[in-house]
């Protein structure tokens, strides 16, 4: 048929299904779709050309889900699974007519792969974009995140960008650090860095963003957690990259020690201390203690502020009421640093025996 709505290049044979099983743009239909548009990956040409293209020239993929807001990882590709043989009844004869080469370029040919890439670019599906990024993307992105950062310390967010091709690429995007809530949602923005780089052939670039204590301290929640994200676009190919990682600064641990060996029905002296890892003093510090022989939670208020790099310390007595395994739990809080925990497992020996050991 003629297709004056598509122009002279897309007339001729049209594909359609007279018994469609789902709606397209609000009605039960499938086609007519220009066979040439299907072959050339022009999936936006009406009607239902994207569906027709996928029917005859889809790639079979296996994905691995790596977590929310993470790119899917492509595990397996089969480019020849669909559309191996396309046939119809020959006109005027009781035999098959093979139409495969009218609907698609030869499987595995350069033209067929270029057509697939063009169709993916035109698609609005997230999976199409992930497939492009995994298979056709000429630029790679890798995060390098620091480990074991104590609250109060500065840290760097580092992104390695690598050009795998012999041509230059312009890359635009941003690095961003946000706080994370208790439920894992994104909270306040901490810092953002825009970048626009020109990658030379086979070139590499390192994008580094320093996040200081002053940047994050007043926005940080109880969990001391962040979400670190990168969003980037390769300008000439229009490939998009998006990844997000969880990151947490570590609270210092409360250290608990016992003078001597714990024995049932005998008092022992217990020492607790925690380092101030912040670059500012801790004010209104308080320890909360639970342990054997304490009927109620013990509260110990500090009389002095704790200077940066110094230790908040306290000492108390307790009497294990029986010979058994038990545990001392401690929590420290101040105006500047909260929800610091620590514990010590111990074994209280019977009063008649004095060789028991406290074990952490």
CSV table of C-alpha atoms in Angstrom, one decimal:
chain,number,residue,atom,x,y,z
A,1,UNK,CA,0.0,0.0,0.0
A,2,UNK,CA,1.0,3.6,-0.3
A,3,UNK,CA,2.0,5.5,2.9
A,4,UNK,CA,1.7,9.2,2.1
A,5,UNK,CA,1.7,9.8,5.9
A,6,UNK,CA,5.3,8.4,6.0
A,7,UNK,CA,6.6,9.7,2.7
A,8,UNK,CA,7.6,7.8,-0.5
A,9,UNK,CA,10.4,5.8,1.1
A,10,UNK,CA,8.0,3.8,3.3
A,11,UNK,CA,5.3,2.7,0.9
A,12,UNK,CA,5.1,-0.9,-0.3
A,13,UNK,CA,4.6,-4.0,1.8
A,14,UNK,CA,3.2,-3.3,5.3
A,15,UNK,CA,3.1,-5.7,8.2
A,16,UNK,CA,0.0,-6.1,10.3
A,17,UNK,CA,-1.8,-8.5,12.6
A,18,UNK,CA,-5.6,-8.7,12.2
A,19,UNK,CA,-6.0,-10.3,15.6
A,20,UNK,CA,-3.9,-8.2,18.0
A,21,UNK,CA,-4.0,-9.3,21.7
A,22,UNK,CA,-3.3,-6.0,23.4
A,23,UNK,CA,-4.1,-2.3,22.9
A,24,UNK,CA,-1.9,0.2,21.1
A,25,UNK,CA,-2.6,3.8,21.8
A,26,UNK,CA,-6.0,2.9,23.3
A,27,UNK,CA,-7.3,0.5,20.6
A,28,UNK,CA,-6.8,-3.1,19.6
A,29,UNK,CA,-4.5,-2.9,16.6
A,30,UNK,CA,-1.1,-4.0,15.3
A,31,UNK,CA,0.1,-2.1,12.2
A,32,UNK,CA,0.1,-1.4,9.4
A,33,UNK,CA,3.9,-1.0,9.8
A,34,UNK,CA,6.3,-0.3,6.9
A,35,UNK,CA,8.5,-3.4,6.3
A,36,UNK,CA,11.3,-1.0,5.3
A,37,UNK,CA,10.9,1.0,8.6
A,38,UNK,CA,11.1,-2.3,10.5
A,39,UNK,CA,14.3,-3.3,8.6
A,40,UNK,CA,15.9,0.1,9.2
A,41,UNK,CA,15.0,0.3,12.8
A,42,UNK,CA,12.8,3.4,12.4
A,43,UNK,CA,10.7,2.4,15.4
A,44,UNK,CA,8.9,5.7,15.7
A,45,UNK,CA,7.2,5.3,12.4
A,46,UNK,CA,3.4,4.5,12.8
A,47,UNK,CA,1.9,2.1,13.4
A,48,UNK,CA,3.5,-0.2,16.1
A,49,UNK,CA,6.8,-0.4,14.3
A,50,UNK,CA,8.7,-0.8,17.6
A,51,UNK,CA,6.7,-4.0,18.3
A,52,UNK,CA,7.2,-5.3,14.8
A,53,UNK,CA,11.0,-4.6,15.1
A,54,UNK,CA,11.2,-6.4,18.4
A,55,UNK,CA,9.3,-9.4,17.0
A,56,UNK,CA,11.7,-10.0,14.2
A,57,UNK,CA,15.0,-8.6,15.4
A,58,UNK,CA,15.2,-8.7,19.2
A,59,UNK,CA,18.4,-9.6,21.2
A,60,UNK,CA,17.8,-12.1,24.0
A,61,UNK,CA,19.4,-10.8,27.2
A,62,UNK,CA,20.0,-12.0,30.7
A,63,UNK,CA,20.4,-9.3,33.4
A,64,UNK,CA,21.6,-9.3,37.0
A,65,UNK,CA,19.8,-6.9,39.4
A,66,UNK,CA,22.6,-5.2,41.5
A,67,UNK,CA,20.4,-3.1,43.7
A,68,UNK,CA,18.1,-0.1,43.7
A,69,UNK,CA,19.5,2.8,41.7
A,70,UNK,CA,22.3,0.7,40.3
A,71,UNK,CA,22.8,-0.1,36.6
A,72,UNK,CA,21.7,-3.6,35.6
A,73,UNK,CA,24.7,-5.9,34.9
A,74,UNK,CA,24.5,-7.6,31.5
A,75,UNK,CA,25.4,-11.3,31.9
A,76,UNK,CA,24.4,-13.0,28.6
A,77,UNK,CA,23.6,-11.9,25.1
A,78,UNK,CA,22.1,-13.9,22.2
A,79,UNK,CA,21.7,-11.8,19.1
A,80,UNK,CA,20.4,-14.6,16.8
A,81,UNK,CA,17.6,-16.1,19.0
A,82,UNK,CA,14.7,-14.1,17.4
A,83,UNK,CA,13.8,-13.8,13.7
A,84,UNK,CA,15.8,-16.6,12.4
A,85,UNK,CA,13.4,-17.4,9.6
A,86,UNK,CA,10.5,-15.2,8.5
A,87,UNK,CA,8.1,-16.8,6.0
A,88,UNK,CA,4.8,-16.3,4.3
A,89,UNK,CA,2.7,-18.1,1.8
A,90,UNK,CA,3.9,-17.3,-1.8
A,91,UNK,CA,1.5,-15.3,-4.0
A,92,UNK,CA,-0.3,-17.7,-6.4
A,93,UNK,CA,1.6,-20.8,-5.2
A,94,UNK,CA,1.2,-23.3,-2.4
A,95,UNK,CA,4.7,-22.9,-1.1
A,96,UNK,CA,6.6,-20.7,1.4
A,97,UNK,CA,8.3,-17.4,0.4
A,98,UNK,CA,11.2,-16.4,2.6
A,99,UNK,CA,11.1,-12.8,3.7
A,100,UNK,CA,13.9,-12.7,6.4
A,101,UNK,CA,16.1,-10.3,4.4
A,102,UNK,CA,13.3,-7.9,3.7
A,103,UNK,CA,12.6,-7.5,7.5
A,104,UNK,CA,16.2,-7.4,8.7
A,105,UNK,CA,19.8,-7.2,7.5
A,106,UNK,CA,21.8,-10.4,7.6
A,107,UNK,CA,22.2,-11.5,11.3
A,108,UNK,CA,25.6,-10.5,12.7
A,109,UNK,CA,26.3,-8.1,9.9
A,110,UNK,CA,27.6,-4.5,10.6
A,111,UNK,CA,24.3,-3.1,9.1
A,112,UNK,CA,22.2,-5.3,11.4
A,113,UNK,CA,24.1,-4.2,14.5
A,114,UNK,CA,24.0,-0.5,13.5
A,115,UNK,CA,20.2,-0.9,13.0
A,116,UNK,CA,19.8,-2.4,16.5
A,117,UNK,CA,21.8,0.4,18.0
A,118,UNK,CA,19.7,3.0,16.2
A,119,UNK,CA,16.5,1.4,17.4
A,120,UNK,CA,17.8,1.3,21.0
A,121,UNK,CA,18.7,5.0,20.8
A,122,UNK,CA,15.2,5.8,19.7
A,123,UNK,CA,13.6,3.7,22.4
A,124,UNK,CA,12.4,5.3,25.6
A,125,UNK,CA,12.7,2.0,27.6
A,126,UNK,CA,15.0,2.0,30.5
A,127,UNK,CA,16.2,-1.5,29.5
A,128,UNK,CA,17.2,-0.1,26.1
A,129,UNK,CA,19.3,2.5,27.7
A,130,UNK,CA,20.9,0.0,30.1
A,131,UNK,CA,21.7,-2.3,27.1
A,132,UNK,CA,23.3,0.6,25.2
A,133,UNK,CA,25.4,1.6,28.2
A,134,UNK,CA,26.5,-2.0,28.8
A,135,UNK,CA,27.2,-3.0,25.2
A,136,UNK,CA,27.8,0.0,23.0
A,137,UNK,CA,29.1,2.5,25.5
A,138,UNK,CA,32.6,3.7,24.6
A,139,UNK,CA,33.3,5.4,28.0
A,140,UNK,CA,33.4,3.6,31.4
A,141,UNK,CA,32.8,5.0,34.8
A,142,UNK,CA,34.2,3.5,38.1
A,143,UNK,CA,33.7,4.8,41.6
A,144,UNK,CA,36.7,4.7,44.1
A,145,UNK,CA,35.2,5.2,47.6
A,146,UNK,CA,37.2,5.4,50.8
A,147,UNK,CA,36.7,2.9,53.5
A,148,UNK,CA,36.8,3.3,57.3
A,149,UNK,CA,36.2,7.0,57.5
A,150,UNK,CA,35.4,8.1,61.1
A,151,UNK,CA,32.8,10.8,61.7
A,152,UNK,CA,34.6,14.1,61.8
A,153,UNK,CA,37.0,13.2,59.0
A,154,UNK,CA,37.0,14.6,55.5
A,155,UNK,CA,36.6,12.2,52.6
A,156,UNK,CA,37.0,12.1,48.9
A,157,UNK,CA,34.5,10.9,46.2
A,158,UNK,CA,36.6,9.8,43.3
A,159,UNK,CA,35.3,8.8,39.8
A,160,UNK,CA,37.5,7.3,37.2
A,161,UNK,CA,36.4,7.9,33.6
A,162,UNK,CA,38.0,6.0,30.7
A,163,UNK,CA,37.7,6.4,27.0
A,164,UNK,CA,38.0,2.9,25.3
A,165,UNK,CA,37.9,4.3,21.7
A,166,UNK,CA,40.2,6.0,19.3
A,167,UNK,CA,38.1,9.1,19.1
A,168,UNK,CA,37.5,12.0,21.6
A,169,UNK,CA,34.4,12.2,23.7
A,170,UNK,CA,32.9,15.1,25.6
A,171,UNK,CA,31.4,14.0,29.0
A,172,UNK,CA,29.1,16.2,31.0
A,173,UNK,CA,27.7,15.3,34.4
A,174,UNK,CA,27.8,15.7,38.1
A,175,UNK,CA,28.8,14.0,41.3
A,176,UNK,CA,26.5,14.4,44.3
A,177,UNK,CA,26.5,13.5,47.9
A,178,UNK,CA,23.2,13.5,49.9
A,179,UNK,CA,22.4,12.4,53.4
A,180,UNK,CA,20.4,9.2,53.8
A,181,UNK,CA,17.4,8.8,56.2
A,182,UNK,CA,16.8,5.8,58.5
A,183,UNK,CA,14.5,4.3,55.9
A,184,UNK,CA,17.1,4.6,53.2
A,185,UNK,CA,15.6,7.5,51.3
A,186,UNK,CA,17.6,10.5,50.1
A,187,UNK,CA,17.8,13.4,52.5
A,188,UNK,CA,19.5,16.8,52.3
A,189,UNK,CA,22.1,17.6,49.6
A,190,UNK,CA,25.6,17.8,51.1
A,191,UNK,CA,27.7,18.7,48.1
A,192,UNK,CA,27.5,18.7,44.3
A,193,UNK,CA,30.2,19.0,41.7
A,194,UNK,CA,29.4,19.6,38.0
A,195,UNK,CA,32.0,18.5,35.4
A,196,UNK,CA,32.5,18.9,31.7
A,197,UNK,CA,35.6,17.1,30.4
A,198,UNK,CA,37.0,16.3,26.9
A,199,UNK,CA,38.3,12.7,26.9
A,200,UNK,CA,41.2,12.2,24.5
A,201,UNK,CA,41.4,8.9,22.5
A,202,UNK,CA,42.1,6.1,24.9
A,203,UNK,CA,42.3,8.8,27.6
A,204,UNK,CA,41.6,8.7,31.3
A,205,UNK,CA,40.3,11.4,33.7
A,206,UNK,CA,39.9,11.3,37.5
A,207,UNK,CA,37.2,13.5,39.0
A,208,UNK,CA,37.6,14.1,42.7
A,209,UNK,CA,35.3,15.9,45.1
A,210,UNK,CA,36.4,16.6,48.6
A,211,UNK,CA,33.6,16.4,51.2
A,212,UNK,CA,34.7,18.2,54.4
A,213,UNK,CA,33.4,17.9,58.0
A,214,UNK,CA,31.9,21.3,57.6
A,215,UNK,CA,30.0,20.2,54.5
A,216,UNK,CA,28.2,17.3,56.1
A,217,UNK,CA,28.1,17.8,59.8
A,218,UNK,CA,25.0,19.9,60.3
A,219,UNK,CA,23.0,17.8,57.8
A,220,UNK,CA,24.0,14.4,59.0
A,221,UNK,CA,21.3,12.1,60.5
A,222,UNK,CA,21.6,9.6,63.3
A,223,UNK,CA,22.7,6.9,60.9
A,224,UNK,CA,25.7,8.9,59.6
A,225,UNK,CA,24.8,7.6,56.2
A,226,UNK,CA,25.1,9.1,52.7
A,227,UNK,CA,24.0,8.4,49.2
A,228,UNK,CA,26.7,9.1,46.6
A,229,UNK,CA,25.6,9.4,43.0
A,230,UNK,CA,26.9,10.1,39.6
A,231,UNK,CA,24.9,11.2,36.5
A,232,UNK,CA,26.7,11.7,33.3
A,233,UNK,CA,26.1,12.0,29.6
A,234,UNK,CA,28.4,11.3,26.7
A,235,UNK,CA,27.5,14.3,24.5
A,236,UNK,CA,28.2,13.0,21.0
A,237,UNK,CA,26.6,9.5,21.5
A,238,UNK,CA,23.9,10.6,24.0
A,239,UNK,CA,24.7,7.7,26.3
A,240,UNK,CA,23.6,8.1,29.9
A,241,UNK,CA,25.3,6.8,33.0
A,242,UNK,CA,23.6,6.8,36.4
A,243,UNK,CA,24.8,5.0,39.5
A,244,UNK,CA,24.2,5.4,43.3
A,245,UNK,CA,26.1,4.0,46.2
A,246,UNK,CA,25.5,3.9,49.9
A,247,UNK,CA,28.3,5.3,52.1
A,248,UNK,CA,28.6,5.6,55.8
A,249,UNK,CA,31.1,7.4,58.1
A,250,UNK,CA,31.9,5.2,61.1
A,251,UNK,CA,31.2,6.2,64.7
A,252,UNK,CA,33.9,5.6,67.2
A,253,UNK,CA,33.5,2.6,69.5
A,254,UNK,CA,33.1,2.7,73.2
A,255,UNK,CA,35.9,0.7,74.8
A,256,UNK,CA,34.9,-1.2,78.0
A,257,UNK,CA,37.4,-2.8,80.4
A,258,UNK,CA,37.2,-4.4,83.8
A,259,UNK,CA,39.9,-4.1,86.6
A,260,UNK,CA,40.7,-7.6,87.6
A,261,UNK,CA,38.5,-10.7,87.2
A,262,UNK,CA,34.7,-10.6,87.5
A,263,UNK,CA,33.5,-12.8,90.4
A,264,UNK,CA,29.9,-13.3,91.5
A,265,UNK,CA,28.8,-11.3,94.5
A,266,UNK,CA,32.0,-9.2,94.4
A,267,UNK,CA,32.2,-5.6,93.2
A,268,UNK,CA,34.4,-4.9,90.2
A,269,UNK,CA,35.5,-1.5,88.7
A,270,UNK,CA,34.5,-1.0,85.1
A,271,UNK,CA,36.1,1.6,82.8
A,272,UNK,CA,34.4,3.1,79.7
A,273,UNK,CA,36.0,5.5,77.2
A,274,UNK,CA,35.2,6.8,73.7
A,275,UNK,CA,37.3,9.0,71.5
A,276,UNK,CA,36.1,12.4,70.2
A,277,UNK,CA,36.9,12.1,66.5
A,278,UNK,CA,35.3,15.4,65.7
A,279,UNK,CA,37.4,18.6,65.2
A,280,UNK,CA,35.1,20.4,67.7
A,281,UNK,CA,34.7,19.8,71.5
A,282,UNK,CA,31.9,17.5,72.8
A,283,UNK,CA,29.5,19.2,75.3
A,284,UNK,CA,27.0,17.7,77.7
A,285,UNK,CA,28.4,14.2,77.3
A,286,UNK,CA,26.7,11.4,79.0
A,287,UNK,CA,27.2,7.6,79.3
A,288,UNK,CA,24.2,5.2,79.7
A,289,UNK,CA,25.2,1.8,81.2
A,290,UNK,CA,23.4,-1.5,81.5
A,291,UNK,CA,24.9,-4.7,82.9
A,292,UNK,CA,24.8,-7.5,85.5
A,293,UNK,CA,23.8,-6.3,89.0
A,294,UNK,CA,22.4,-3.0,87.7
A,295,UNK,CA,18.6,-2.9,88.4
A,296,UNK,CA,18.2,0.3,86.5
A,297,UNK,CA,20.1,2.0,83.6
A,298,UNK,CA,23.1,3.9,85.0
A,299,UNK,CA,23.6,7.4,83.8
A,300,UNK,CA,26.9,9.1,84.1
A,301,UNK,CA,27.2,12.8,83.2
A,302,UNK,CA,30.6,14.2,82.2
A,303,UNK,CA,31.6,17.3,84.2
A,304,UNK,CA,33.9,18.7,81.5
A,305,UNK,CA,33.8,19.1,77.7
A,306,UNK,CA,35.9,16.6,75.6
A,307,UNK,CA,38.5,18.2,73.4
A,308,UNK,CA,39.0,17.1,69.8
A,309,UNK,CA,41.2,13.9,69.8
A,310,UNK,CA,40.7,13.3,73.5
A,311,UNK,CA,38.7,10.6,75.2
A,312,UNK,CA,35.5,10.8,77.2
A,313,UNK,CA,36.0,8.5,80.2
A,314,UNK,CA,34.0,7.2,83.1
A,315,UNK,CA,34.3,4.6,85.8
A,316,UNK,CA,31.7,2.8,87.8
A,317,UNK,CA,31.2,-0.3,90.0
A,318,UNK,CA,29.0,-3.3,89.5
A,319,UNK,CA,28.5,-6.6,91.2
A,320,UNK,CA,27.6,-9.7,89.1
A,321,UNK,CA,24.7,-11.4,90.9
A,322,UNK,CA,25.6,-14.9,89.7
A,323,UNK,CA,28.3,-16.9,88.0
A,324,UNK,CA,27.4,-16.9,84.4
A,325,UNK,CA,27.9,-15.4,80.9
A,326,UNK,CA,26.7,-11.8,80.8
A,327,UNK,CA,27.2,-8.5,78.9
A,328,UNK,CA,27.8,-4.9,79.7
A,329,UNK,CA,26.3,-2.4,77.3
A,330,UNK,CA,27.2,1.2,77.0
A,331,UNK,CA,25.9,4.2,75.0
A,332,UNK,CA,27.4,7.6,74.8
A,333,UNK,CA,25.7,10.8,73.6
A,334,UNK,CA,26.5,14.5,73.5
A,335,UNK,CA,25.2,17.6,71.8
A,336,UNK,CA,27.6,17.0,68.9
A,337,UNK,CA,27.9,13.2,68.6
A,338,UNK,CA,25.1,10.8,69.3
A,339,UNK,CA,24.2,7.1,69.4
A,340,UNK,CA,27.7,5.8,70.1
A,341,UNK,CA,27.6,2.1,71.3
A,342,UNK,CA,29.8,-0.5,72.8
A,343,UNK,CA,29.6,-3.7,74.7
A,344,UNK,CA,31.7,-6.2,76.6
A,345,UNK,CA,30.9,-9.9,77.1
A,346,UNK,CA,32.1,-11.4,80.3
A,347,UNK,CA,32.1,-14.6,82.4
A,348,UNK,CA,31.6,-14.1,86.1
A,349,UNK,CA,33.2,-17.0,88.0
A,350,UNK,CA,31.8,-18.5,91.3
A,351,UNK,CA,32.9,-16.8,94.4
A,352,UNK,CA,34.9,-19.9,95.4
A,353,UNK,CA,36.9,-19.7,92.1
A,354,UNK,CA,39.1,-16.8,91.1
A,355,UNK,CA,40.6,-17.9,87.8
A,356,UNK,CA,37.7,-16.6,85.6
A,357,UNK,CA,38.6,-14.5,82.7
A,358,UNK,CA,36.7,-11.5,81.2
A,359,UNK,CA,36.4,-12.0,77.5
A,360,UNK,CA,35.5,-9.4,74.9
